[in-house]
mmCIF file of C-alpha atoms in Angstrom:
data_model
loop_
_atom_site.group_PDB
_atom_site.id
_atom_site.type_symbol
_atom_site.label_atom_id
_atom_site.label_comp_id
_atom_site.label_asym_id
_atom_site.label_seq_id
_atom_site.Cartn_x
_atom_site.Cartn_y
_atom_site.Cartn_z
ATOM 1 C CA MET A 181 -2.019 7.581 -24.715
ATOM 2 C CA PRO A 182 -0.127 5.174 -22.617
ATOM 3 C CA SER A 183 3.549 5.668 -22.395
ATOM 4 C CA PRO A 184 5.756 3.132 -24.973
ATOM 5 C CA GLU A 185 7.061 2.106 -21.648
ATOM 6 C CA SER A 186 4.107 1.004 -19.598
ATOM 7 C CA ILE A 187 3.496 -0.369 -21.933
ATOM 8 C CA ALA A 188 6.247 -2.415 -22.454
ATOM 9 C CA VAL A 189 5.655 -4.023 -18.855
ATOM 10 C CA LYS A 190 2.306 -4.410 -19.294
ATOM 11 C CA GLN A 191 3.611 -7.263 -22.292
ATOM 12 C CA TYR A 192 5.593 -7.948 -19.711
ATOM 13 C CA LEU A 193 3.358 -8.925 -16.202
ATOM 14 C CA LYS A 194 0.965 -10.344 -18.652
ATOM 15 C CA ALA A 195 4.203 -13.081 -19.960
ATOM 16 C CA PHE A 196 5.231 -13.567 -15.863
ATOM 17 C CA VAL A 197 1.445 -14.383 -14.448
ATOM 18 C CA ALA A 198 0.588 -16.857 -17.879
ATOM 19 C CA SER A 199 4.293 -18.531 -15.939
ATOM 20 C CA GLN A 200 3.208 -19.091 -12.971
ATOM 21 C CA PRO A 201 2.559 -22.516 -11.468
ATOM 22 C CA ALA A 202 -1.467 -22.918 -11.365
ATOM 23 C CA GLY A 203 -3.298 -22.418 -7.631
ATOM 24 C CA LEU A 204 -1.700 -20.673 -4.757
ATOM 25 C CA ASP A 205 1.921 -22.069 -5.168
ATOM 26 C CA LEU A 206 3.148 -19.732 -1.281
ATOM 27 C CA GLU A 207 6.422 -19.839 -1.502
ATOM 28 C CA ALA A 208 6.978 -19.595 -5.150
ATOM 29 C CA SER A 209 4.657 -16.912 -4.968
ATOM 30 C CA ARG A 210 7.275 -14.431 -2.864
ATOM 31 C CA LYS A 211 10.536 -16.100 -4.833
ATOM 32 C CA GLY A 212 7.826 -14.917 -7.306
ATOM 33 C CA LEU A 213 7.845 -10.834 -5.572
ATOM 34 C CA GLU A 214 10.999 -10.980 -5.289
ATOM 35 C CA MET A 215 12.684 -11.720 -8.839
ATOM 36 C CA LEU A 216 10.358 -8.699 -10.021
ATOM 37 C CA SER A 217 10.855 -5.988 -7.431
ATOM 38 C CA SER A 218 15.125 -6.494 -8.251
ATOM 39 C CA LEU A 219 14.059 -4.687 -11.486
ATOM 40 C CA THR A 220 14.006 -1.705 -9.328
ATOM 41 C CA PRO A 221 16.751 -0.945 -7.848
ATOM 42 C CA VAL A 222 16.919 1.396 -5.069
ATOM 43 C CA ALA A 223 19.330 4.679 -6.012
ATOM 44 C CA PRO A 224 22.638 5.239 -5.215
ATOM 45 C CA ASP A 225 22.224 8.646 -2.888
ATOM 46 C CA ILE A 226 19.859 6.241 -0.666
ATOM 47 C CA LYS A 227 20.411 5.622 2.526
ATOM 48 C CA VAL A 228 19.220 2.612 3.755
ATOM 49 C CA GLU A 229 19.638 1.641 7.101
ATOM 50 C CA LYS A 230 18.379 -2.165 9.331
ATOM 51 C CA THR A 231 16.365 -2.118 12.400
ATOM 52 C CA THR A 232 14.008 -3.523 14.657
ATOM 53 C CA VAL A 233 11.096 -2.006 15.735
ATOM 54 C CA GLU A 234 9.718 -4.085 19.245
ATOM 55 C CA GLY A 235 10.779 -7.016 17.700
ATOM 56 C CA ILE A 236 9.183 -6.381 14.466
ATOM 57 C CA PRO A 237 13.045 -6.514 11.582
ATOM 58 C CA ALA A 238 12.546 -2.460 9.383
ATOM 59 C CA GLU A 239 14.359 -0.234 7.866
ATOM 60 C CA TRP A 240 14.767 3.241 8.011
ATOM 61 C CA ILE A 241 15.163 4.572 4.171
ATOM 62 C CA ALA A 242 15.832 8.113 3.979
ATOM 63 C CA ALA A 243 17.197 10.121 -0.245
ATOM 64 C CA PRO A 244 19.401 13.337 1.186
ATOM 65 C CA ASN A 245 16.461 15.791 0.864
ATOM 66 C CA ALA A 246 14.640 13.605 4.340
ATOM 67 C CA VAL A 247 13.711 16.268 7.377
ATOM 68 C CA GLU A 248 14.866 14.530 9.904
ATOM 69 C CA SER A 249 11.507 15.030 11.643
ATOM 70 C CA ARG A 250 8.634 14.098 9.087
ATOM 71 C CA VAL A 251 8.508 10.652 8.356
ATOM 72 C CA PHE A 252 6.449 8.174 5.763
ATOM 73 C CA LEU A 253 4.810 4.884 8.508
ATOM 74 C CA TYR A 254 4.716 2.859 5.386
ATOM 75 C CA LEU A 255 3.012 -0.577 4.912
ATOM 76 C CA HIS A 256 4.005 -3.324 1.229
ATOM 77 C CA GLY A 257 0.947 -4.843 -0.046
ATOM 78 C CA GLY A 258 1.156 -9.154 -0.850
ATOM 79 C CA ALA A 259 -1.820 -9.697 -0.230
ATOM 80 C CA TYR A 260 -1.348 -10.457 3.756
ATOM 81 C CA ILE A 261 0.728 -13.394 2.272
ATOM 82 C CA LEU A 262 3.406 -11.754 0.492
ATOM 83 C CA GLY A 263 6.472 -9.089 0.550
ATOM 84 C CA SER A 264 9.136 -7.186 3.033
ATOM 85 C CA CYS A 265 11.946 -4.495 2.924
ATOM 86 C CA ASN A 266 12.968 -6.207 -0.572
ATOM 87 C CA THR A 267 10.528 -5.823 -2.776
ATOM 88 C CA HIS A 268 8.946 -2.638 -1.360
ATOM 89 C CA ARG A 269 12.214 -1.496 -0.657
ATOM 90 C CA SER A 270 12.809 1.080 -3.677
ATOM 91 C CA ILE A 271 8.757 2.423 -3.970
ATOM 92 C CA ALA A 272 10.112 3.269 -0.751
ATOM 93 C CA ALA A 273 12.651 5.029 -1.963
ATOM 94 C CA LYS A 274 11.136 7.218 -4.360
ATOM 95 C CA ILE A 275 8.393 8.169 -1.737
ATOM 96 C CA SER A 276 10.826 9.262 0.365
ATOM 97 C CA ARG A 277 12.295 11.860 -2.105
ATOM 98 C CA SER A 278 9.051 13.065 -3.220
ATOM 99 C CA THR A 279 7.765 13.587 0.050
ATOM 100 C CA ALA A 280 10.959 14.686 1.784
ATOM 101 C CA SER A 281 10.146 12.249 4.616
ATOM 102 C CA LYS A 282 12.253 9.731 6.100
ATOM 103 C CA VAL A 283 10.642 6.526 5.736
ATOM 104 C CA LEU A 284 9.922 3.519 7.828
ATOM 105 C CA LEU A 285 9.746 0.403 6.532
ATOM 106 C CA PRO A 286 8.465 -2.779 8.709
ATOM 107 C CA GLU A 287 8.018 -6.225 8.012
ATOM 108 C CA TYR A 288 4.993 -7.267 9.557
ATOM 109 C CA ARG A 289 4.007 -10.759 10.319
ATOM 110 C CA LEU A 290 2.604 -12.332 7.118
ATOM 111 C CA ALA A 291 -0.508 -15.087 6.294
ATOM 112 C CA PRO A 292 -0.824 -17.457 7.376
ATOM 113 C CA GLU A 293 1.828 -18.274 9.685
ATOM 114 C CA ASN A 294 0.674 -15.455 11.266
ATOM 115 C CA PRO A 295 -2.803 -14.947 10.773
ATOM 116 C CA PHE A 296 -5.498 -12.238 11.606
ATOM 117 C CA PRO A 297 -4.862 -9.620 13.436
ATOM 118 C CA ALA A 298 -1.506 -9.965 13.166
ATOM 119 C CA ALA A 299 -0.264 -7.641 10.580
ATOM 120 C CA ILE A 300 -2.471 -4.773 12.226
ATOM 121 C CA GLU A 301 -0.595 -5.022 16.068
ATOM 122 C CA ASP A 302 2.425 -5.111 14.226
ATOM 123 C CA ALA A 303 1.544 -1.899 12.750
ATOM 124 C CA VAL A 304 -0.034 -0.525 15.567
ATOM 125 C CA GLN A 305 3.076 -1.158 17.003
ATOM 126 C CA ALA A 306 5.703 0.730 14.383
ATOM 127 C CA TYR A 307 3.612 3.296 14.919
ATOM 128 C CA ARG A 308 3.384 4.068 18.759
ATOM 129 C CA TRP A 309 7.092 3.097 18.302
ATOM 130 C CA LEU A 310 7.513 6.416 16.614
ATOM 131 C CA ILE A 311 5.543 8.090 18.892
ATOM 132 C CA SER A 312 7.314 6.990 21.774
ATOM 133 C CA SER A 313 11.113 7.976 19.853
ATOM 134 C CA GLY A 314 9.546 11.394 19.596
ATOM 135 C CA TYR A 315 8.375 11.943 16.122
ATOM 136 C CA LYS A 316 5.227 13.707 15.978
ATOM 137 C CA PRO A 317 1.963 13.022 14.535
ATOM 138 C CA GLU A 318 1.369 15.815 12.461
ATOM 139 C CA GLN A 319 4.768 15.494 10.735
ATOM 140 C CA MET A 320 3.778 11.696 9.949
ATOM 141 C CA ILE A 321 2.526 10.355 6.928
ATOM 142 C CA ILE A 322 1.159 6.493 7.261
ATOM 143 C CA GLY A 323 0.420 5.301 3.523
ATOM 144 C CA GLY A 324 0.249 1.052 2.297
ATOM 145 C CA ASP A 325 -0.573 0.094 -1.169
ATOM 146 C CA SER A 326 -2.642 -3.109 -1.896
ATOM 147 C CA ALA A 327 -3.072 -4.554 1.454
ATOM 148 C CA GLY A 328 -1.075 -2.094 2.476
ATOM 149 C CA GLY A 329 -3.246 0.538 1.716
ATOM 150 C CA GLY A 330 -5.877 -2.350 3.633
ATOM 151 C CA LEU A 331 -3.990 -2.449 5.997
ATOM 152 C CA THR A 332 -3.367 1.593 6.776
ATOM 153 C CA LEU A 333 -7.322 1.760 6.746
ATOM 154 C CA SER A 334 -7.284 -1.076 9.725
ATOM 155 C CA THR A 335 -4.298 0.853 11.151
ATOM 156 C CA LEU A 336 -5.778 3.816 11.588
ATOM 157 C CA LEU A 337 -8.896 2.884 12.466
ATOM 158 C CA SER A 338 -7.829 0.401 15.290
ATOM 159 C CA LEU A 339 -5.292 3.669 17.198
ATOM 160 C CA LYS A 340 -8.770 6.273 16.626
ATOM 161 C CA GLU A 341 -11.014 2.927 18.360
ATOM 162 C CA ALA A 342 -7.819 3.730 21.208
ATOM 163 C CA GLY A 343 -7.860 7.282 21.892
ATOM 164 C CA ASP A 344 -3.766 7.230 19.817
ATOM 165 C CA VAL A 345 -3.831 10.694 18.513
ATOM 166 C CA LEU A 346 -4.120 9.965 13.965
ATOM 167 C CA PRO A 347 -1.000 10.736 12.354
ATOM 168 C CA ALA A 348 -1.223 13.919 9.568
ATOM 169 C CA LEU A 349 -2.191 11.789 6.153
ATOM 170 C CA THR A 350 -2.189 9.150 4.627
ATOM 171 C CA VAL A 351 -1.349 7.529 1.224
ATOM 172 C CA LEU A 352 -2.912 4.913 -0.126
ATOM 173 C CA LEU A 353 -2.189 2.604 -3.809
ATOM 174 C CA SER A 354 -4.368 0.036 -5.319
ATOM 175 C CA PRO A 355 -5.811 -0.407 -1.875
ATOM 176 C CA TRP A 356 -7.789 -3.823 -0.876
ATOM 177 C CA THR A 357 -10.470 -2.522 1.011
ATOM 178 C CA ASP A 358 -13.278 -5.712 0.316
ATOM 179 C CA LEU A 359 -11.853 -8.734 0.861
ATOM 180 C CA GLU A 360 -15.273 -10.451 -1.177
ATOM 181 C CA GLY A 361 -14.232 -9.486 -3.754
ATOM 182 C CA THR A 362 -18.151 -7.656 -4.544
ATOM 183 C CA GLY A 363 -17.037 -5.030 -6.718
ATOM 184 C CA GLU A 364 -18.337 -4.929 -9.835
ATOM 185 C CA SER A 365 -14.433 -4.350 -11.809
ATOM 186 C CA MET A 366 -13.893 -8.080 -10.913
ATOM 187 C CA GLU A 367 -15.225 -9.012 -13.682
ATOM 188 C CA THR A 368 -15.861 -6.191 -16.171
ATOM 189 C CA ARG A 369 -11.797 -5.539 -15.233
ATOM 190 C CA ALA A 370 -11.041 -9.085 -16.006
ATOM 191 C CA GLU A 371 -9.788 -8.995 -18.764
ATOM 192 C CA ALA A 372 -7.341 -5.154 -18.656
ATOM 193 C CA ASP A 373 -5.422 -6.232 -15.163
ATOM 194 C CA PRO A 374 -2.532 -7.834 -16.754
ATOM 195 C CA TRP A 375 -1.465 -9.178 -12.923
ATOM 196 C CA LEU A 376 -4.150 -9.649 -10.607
ATOM 197 C CA LYS A 377 -7.202 -12.501 -11.061
ATOM 198 C CA PRO A 378 -10.438 -12.118 -9.612
ATOM 199 C CA GLU A 379 -10.306 -15.914 -8.659
ATOM 200 C CA ALA A 380 -7.232 -15.393 -6.476
ATOM 201 C CA SER A 381 -7.605 -12.857 -5.287
ATOM 202 C CA ARG A 382 -11.089 -14.575 -3.747
ATOM 203 C CA ALA A 383 -9.977 -17.404 -2.484
ATOM 204 C CA THR A 384 -6.299 -15.280 -1.148
ATOM 205 C CA PRO A 385 -8.072 -13.610 2.287
ATOM 206 C CA VAL A 386 -8.745 -16.948 4.109
ATOM 207 C CA LEU A 387 -5.055 -17.922 4.148
ATOM 208 C CA TYR A 388 -4.918 -14.051 6.503
ATOM 209 C CA ILE A 389 -8.096 -15.021 8.095
ATOM 210 C CA GLY A 390 -9.240 -18.326 8.460
ATOM 211 C CA LYS A 391 -13.345 -18.397 8.520
ATOM 212 C CA LEU A 392 -13.728 -14.345 10.025
ATOM 213 C CA ASP A 393 -16.577 -12.596 8.160
ATOM 214 C CA ARG A 394 -15.440 -11.364 5.508
ATOM 215 C CA ARG A 395 -16.958 -7.871 5.703
ATOM 216 C CA HIS A 396 -14.914 -7.445 9.698
ATOM 217 C CA PRO A 397 -14.224 -3.375 9.502
ATOM 218 C CA LEU A 398 -10.631 -3.889 10.397
ATOM 219 C CA VAL A 399 -11.152 -6.833 7.047
ATOM 220 C CA SER A 400 -13.005 -5.283 4.443
ATOM 221 C CA PRO A 401 -12.065 -1.330 5.711
ATOM 222 C CA ILE A 402 -15.271 -0.749 2.757
ATOM 223 C CA TYR A 403 -17.527 -1.235 5.730
ATOM 224 C CA ALA A 404 -16.313 1.003 8.547
ATOM 225 C CA ASP A 405 -16.568 3.678 9.621
ATOM 226 C CA LEU A 406 -14.117 6.571 8.368
ATOM 227 C CA LYS A 407 -15.465 9.362 10.097
ATOM 228 C CA GLY A 408 -12.312 11.057 11.830
ATOM 229 C CA LEU A 409 -9.396 9.708 9.549
ATOM 230 C CA PRO A 410 -7.379 11.837 8.573
ATOM 231 C CA PRO A 411 -6.674 13.545 4.627
ATOM 232 C CA MET A 412 -6.237 11.259 1.729
ATOM 233 C CA LEU A 413 -4.792 10.591 -0.850
ATOM 234 C CA VAL A 414 -5.794 7.560 -3.740
ATOM 235 C CA HIS A 415 -3.927 6.844 -5.933
ATOM 236 C CA VAL A 416 -5.936 3.533 -8.876
ATOM 237 C CA GLY A 417 -5.316 1.735 -12.256
ATOM 238 C CA ASN A 418 -7.779 1.948 -14.798
ATOM 239 C CA ASP A 419 -7.013 -1.394 -15.994
ATOM 240 C CA GLU A 420 -7.538 -3.507 -12.084
ATOM 241 C CA ILE A 421 -9.580 -5.888 -10.727
ATOM 242 C CA LEU A 422 -9.611 -3.413 -7.725
ATOM 243 C CA LEU A 423 -10.760 0.143 -9.209
ATOM 244 C CA SER A 424 -13.840 -0.733 -7.192
ATOM 245 C CA ASP A 425 -12.245 -1.188 -4.216
ATOM 246 C CA SER A 426 -11.022 2.155 -4.456
ATOM 247 C CA VAL A 427 -14.162 4.079 -5.685
ATOM 248 C CA ARG A 428 -16.109 2.993 -2.959
ATOM 249 C CA LEU A 429 -13.196 3.327 -0.026
ATOM 250 C CA VAL A 430 -12.848 7.034 -1.533
ATOM 251 C CA ASP A 431 -17.332 7.485 -1.737
ATOM 252 C CA HIS A 432 -17.881 6.362 2.347
ATOM 253 C CA ALA A 433 -15.628 8.481 3.336
ATOM 254 C CA SER A 434 -15.580 11.362 1.444
ATOM 255 C CA ALA A 435 -19.415 10.534 3.085
ATOM 256 C CA ALA A 436 -18.021 9.835 6.434
ATOM 257 C CA GLY A 437 -16.776 13.760 6.077
ATOM 258 C CA VAL A 438 -12.533 12.598 5.728
ATOM 259 C CA GLU A 439 -11.293 14.534 2.985
ATOM 260 C CA VAL A 440 -9.909 13.277 0.100
ATOM 261 C CA SER A 441 -8.218 13.980 -3.518
ATOM 262 C CA PHE A 442 -8.915 10.870 -4.974
ATOM 263 C CA LYS A 443 -7.160 9.884 -9.303
ATOM 264 C CA VAL A 444 -7.716 7.044 -11.355
ATOM 265 C CA TRP A 445 -5.521 6.662 -14.229
ATOM 266 C CA ASP A 446 -5.556 5.319 -17.559
ATOM 267 C CA ASP A 447 -3.668 2.562 -19.443
ATOM 268 C CA MET A 448 -2.415 1.479 -15.438
ATOM 269 C CA TRP A 449 -2.853 -1.785 -13.749
ATOM 270 C CA HIS A 450 -2.289 -2.952 -10.188
ATOM 271 C CA VAL A 451 0.520 -0.607 -7.667
ATOM 272 C CA PHE A 452 2.363 0.689 -11.406
ATOM 273 C CA GLN A 453 3.945 2.963 -8.892
ATOM 274 C CA THR A 454 6.414 0.204 -8.658
ATOM 275 C CA PHE A 455 7.952 0.380 -11.742
ATOM 276 C CA GLU A 456 9.736 2.175 -13.683
ATOM 277 C CA ILE A 457 8.078 4.079 -16.274
ATOM 278 C CA PRO A 458 6.698 8.125 -17.025
ATOM 279 C CA GLU A 459 3.529 7.267 -15.212
ATOM 280 C CA ALA A 460 4.491 5.833 -12.547
ATOM 281 C CA LYS A 461 7.359 8.850 -11.707
ATOM 282 C CA GLN A 462 4.688 11.074 -12.144
ATOM 283 C CA ALA A 463 2.057 9.587 -9.840
ATOM 284 C CA ILE A 464 5.264 9.700 -7.269
ATOM 285 C CA ASP A 465 5.928 13.314 -7.558
ATOM 286 C CA GLU A 466 1.846 13.742 -7.478
ATOM 287 C CA ILE A 467 2.101 11.874 -4.289
ATOM 288 C CA GLY A 468 5.270 14.174 -2.724
ATOM 289 C CA GLU A 469 2.870 16.919 -4.272
ATOM 290 C CA PHE A 470 0.390 15.932 -1.975
ATOM 291 C CA VAL A 471 2.440 15.812 1.057
ATOM 292 C CA ASN A 472 4.584 18.965 0.702
ATOM 293 C CA GLN A 473 1.194 20.940 0.725
ATOM 294 C CA LYS A 474 -0.203 19.815 3.319
ATOM 295 C CA LEU A 475 3.300 18.856 5.961
ATOM 296 C CA SER A 476 3.969 23.223 4.582
ATOM 297 C CA VAL A 477 0.085 23.746 6.432
ATOM 298 C CA ASN A 478 0.733 22.187 8.784
ATOM 299 C CA ALA A 479 3.965 22.869 9.807
#
């Protein structure tokens, strides 16, 4: 059974979405996500340090238990058109604590001002900057939520193609892996999803990729060759239209020989981990267990 807190948040999200203007108002959407994120403040013991990564604004976010040599490169969600350090500082802080990692949260360039492949270029740059700064791939994790999850995969694929040593692990929360929107959950979960709508999810990609083929492997990683990617943890909600994006990714990755840990969370919605509910705490704790178990072996 879902917790009372999650039921209340789901009702709030439905009301919030219903209050938004019809059609895509980019400025209003960006402000709306900032407002939602302000409801989940960062704990007072978290250290936040602003920095730049080869000209890219970013933040270092570290819980008191963060191991100096362990870094989690976190790529925020927002359909490639929304999101910032402000919107994802809180979840980055929770992940820092659970994984005992310093988190680097870059503000990669957003579309439509900076369309594909700007976000990938910035994410690749951020990873290489970490390597050049002395961090070891075997103590690094890369991950993200929603579009940030898709961007994580595109970054790994780009690094693999270029011959870079890949990080040890990847963590994907409700990853957006099919920008064409062909998954069956786009219809079967449309009523249950309190946040995302199929029409908007299918209309938004044009702002990021223009006329580029939506099945391009760096756009929709379910069409990519995933062989050789690091072990991955994938979490997704059972009540979200992007459920099929995760299911198909996991099937594809497993078939390619990638080690995958996969969990579908009953009664949960898109990137529920960002909210102050018991299920989110459990999910964040499980991310920590995954990372700490794997990296303690590799240390």
